[in-house]
Amino acid sequence: MCDIRATGAMLYAMISGQPPLTPEAGWAGMLTAHGDLRLDAYTEFVRMLGGVRPVALTELFQANPGWPVDGLKELSAEARSPRRPMSVR
């Protein structure tokens, strides 16, 4: 399970340009002005890792103009049915 989570986290970071849970950590006040995790927020962030789902990429890109939201729809788990696998181009 760890390999799958790590792969998902790497893909999320590659696509969005930031690690998963960065917006959530920012909203919770866990980040410094430079976007780094505050040392005193480490334990709280580890708890967040176990119970918070990252913002969906489609939501993240809709809030940040300039991203091809339509191109991301196929990557969305909610957009795919169990019978329709993601196409490879």
mmCIF file of C-alpha atoms in Angstrom:
data_model
loop_
_atom_site.group_PDB
_atom_site.id
_atom_site.type_symbol
_atom_site.label_atom_id
_atom_site.label_comp_id
_atom_site.label_asym_id
_atom_site.label_seq_id
_atom_site.Cartn_x
_atom_site.Cartn_y
_atom_site.Cartn_z
ATOM 1 C CA MET A 1 0.000 0.000 0.000
ATOM 2 C CA CYS A 2 2.874 2.385 0.709
ATOM 3 C CA ASP A 3 4.196 2.128 -2.845
ATOM 4 C CA ILE A 4 0.791 3.023 -4.258
ATOM 5 C CA ARG A 5 0.442 6.003 -1.924
ATOM 6 C CA ALA A 6 3.964 7.179 -2.728
ATOM 7 C CA THR A 7 3.294 6.894 -6.456
ATOM 8 C CA GLY A 8 0.052 8.816 -6.057
ATOM 9 C CA ALA A 9 1.796 11.521 -4.054
ATOM 10 C CA MET A 10 4.550 11.829 -6.666
ATOM 11 C CA LEU A 11 2.036 12.047 -9.521
ATOM 12 C CA TYR A 12 -0.018 14.642 -7.631
ATOM 13 C CA ALA A 13 3.114 16.744 -7.091
ATOM 14 C CA MET A 14 4.216 16.379 -10.711
ATOM 15 C CA ILE A 15 0.821 17.422 -12.051
ATOM 16 C CA SER A 16 -0.020 20.162 -9.552
ATOM 17 C CA GLY A 17 3.465 21.474 -8.785
ATOM 18 C CA GLN A 18 2.977 21.001 -5.040
ATOM 19 C CA PRO A 19 2.836 18.039 -2.671
ATOM 20 C CA PRO A 20 -0.554 16.642 -1.639
ATOM 21 C CA LEU A 21 -2.197 18.383 1.314
ATOM 22 C CA THR A 22 -0.303 21.640 0.752
ATOM 23 C CA PRO A 23 -3.544 23.674 0.412
ATOM 24 C CA GLU A 24 -5.042 21.923 3.436
ATOM 25 C CA ALA A 25 -1.918 22.541 5.544
ATOM 26 C CA GLY A 26 -1.978 26.194 4.495
ATOM 27 C CA TRP A 27 -5.630 26.565 5.450
ATOM 28 C CA ALA A 28 -4.836 24.994 8.838
ATOM 29 C CA GLY A 29 -1.990 27.490 9.401
ATOM 30 C CA MET A 30 0.739 24.839 9.382
ATOM 31 C CA LEU A 31 2.951 26.475 6.745
ATOM 32 C CA THR A 32 5.520 29.256 6.976
ATOM 33 C CA ALA A 33 5.317 32.320 4.731
ATOM 34 C CA HIS A 34 7.558 30.437 2.265
ATOM 35 C CA GLY A 35 5.215 27.421 2.134
ATOM 36 C CA ASP A 36 7.327 25.107 4.278
ATOM 37 C CA LEU A 37 5.852 23.030 7.082
ATOM 38 C CA ARG A 38 6.348 24.698 10.474
ATOM 39 C CA LEU A 39 8.376 22.482 12.838
ATOM 40 C CA ASP A 40 5.785 22.845 15.600
ATOM 41 C CA ALA A 41 3.046 21.612 13.206
ATOM 42 C CA TYR A 42 4.757 18.313 12.302
ATOM 43 C CA THR A 43 2.667 16.090 14.610
ATOM 44 C CA GLU A 44 -0.579 17.726 13.520
ATOM 45 C CA PHE A 45 0.412 17.305 9.858
ATOM 46 C CA VAL A 46 1.168 13.594 10.373
ATOM 47 C CA ARG A 47 -2.339 13.209 11.852
ATOM 48 C CA MET A 48 -3.723 15.019 8.815
ATOM 49 C CA LEU A 49 -1.977 12.539 6.494
ATOM 50 C CA GLY A 50 -3.997 9.713 7.971
ATOM 51 C CA GLY A 51 -7.392 11.331 7.802
ATOM 52 C CA VAL A 52 -7.619 14.026 5.127
ATOM 53 C CA ARG A 53 -8.044 13.495 1.421
ATOM 54 C CA PRO A 54 -6.162 15.964 -0.818
ATOM 55 C CA VAL A 55 -8.104 18.473 -2.899
ATOM 56 C CA ALA A 56 -9.082 16.871 -6.202
ATOM 57 C CA LEU A 57 -6.870 18.080 -9.038
ATOM 58 C CA THR A 58 -9.899 19.313 -10.994
ATOM 59 C CA GLU A 59 -10.905 21.523 -8.038
ATOM 60 C CA LEU A 60 -7.335 22.730 -7.554
ATOM 61 C CA PHE A 61 -6.988 23.729 -11.209
ATOM 62 C CA GLN A 62 -10.420 25.366 -11.394
ATOM 63 C CA ALA A 63 -9.311 27.622 -8.540
ATOM 64 C CA ASN A 64 -5.999 28.395 -10.298
ATOM 65 C CA PRO A 65 -6.579 29.810 -13.797
ATOM 66 C CA GLY A 66 -4.435 28.731 -16.712
ATOM 67 C CA TRP A 67 -4.634 24.956 -16.206
ATOM 68 C CA PRO A 68 -6.334 22.699 -18.788
ATOM 69 C CA VAL A 69 -9.171 21.477 -16.554
ATOM 70 C CA ASP A 70 -10.843 19.594 -19.408
ATOM 71 C CA GLY A 71 -7.664 17.611 -20.000
ATOM 72 C CA LEU A 72 -7.682 16.467 -16.365
ATOM 73 C CA LYS A 73 -11.211 15.081 -16.394
ATOM 74 C CA GLU A 74 -10.015 11.737 -17.725
ATOM 75 C CA LEU A 75 -7.534 11.458 -14.835
ATOM 76 C CA SER A 76 -10.272 11.955 -12.263
ATOM 77 C CA ALA A 77 -11.355 8.784 -10.454
ATOM 78 C CA GLU A 78 -14.868 10.189 -10.159
ATOM 79 C CA ALA A 79 -15.100 10.604 -13.933
ATOM 80 C CA ARG A 80 -14.234 6.964 -14.710
ATOM 81 C CA SER A 81 -16.660 4.134 -14.235
ATOM 82 C CA PRO A 82 -15.303 0.797 -12.998
ATOM 83 C CA ARG A 83 -15.916 -0.711 -16.439
ATOM 84 C CA ARG A 84 -14.227 2.045 -18.432
ATOM 85 C CA PRO A 85 -10.452 2.059 -17.951
ATOM 86 C CA MET A 86 -8.440 5.202 -18.491
ATOM 87 C CA SER A 87 -7.207 5.391 -22.078
ATOM 88 C CA VAL A 88 -3.519 5.638 -22.853
ATOM 89 C CA ARG A 89 -2.483 8.030 -25.578
#
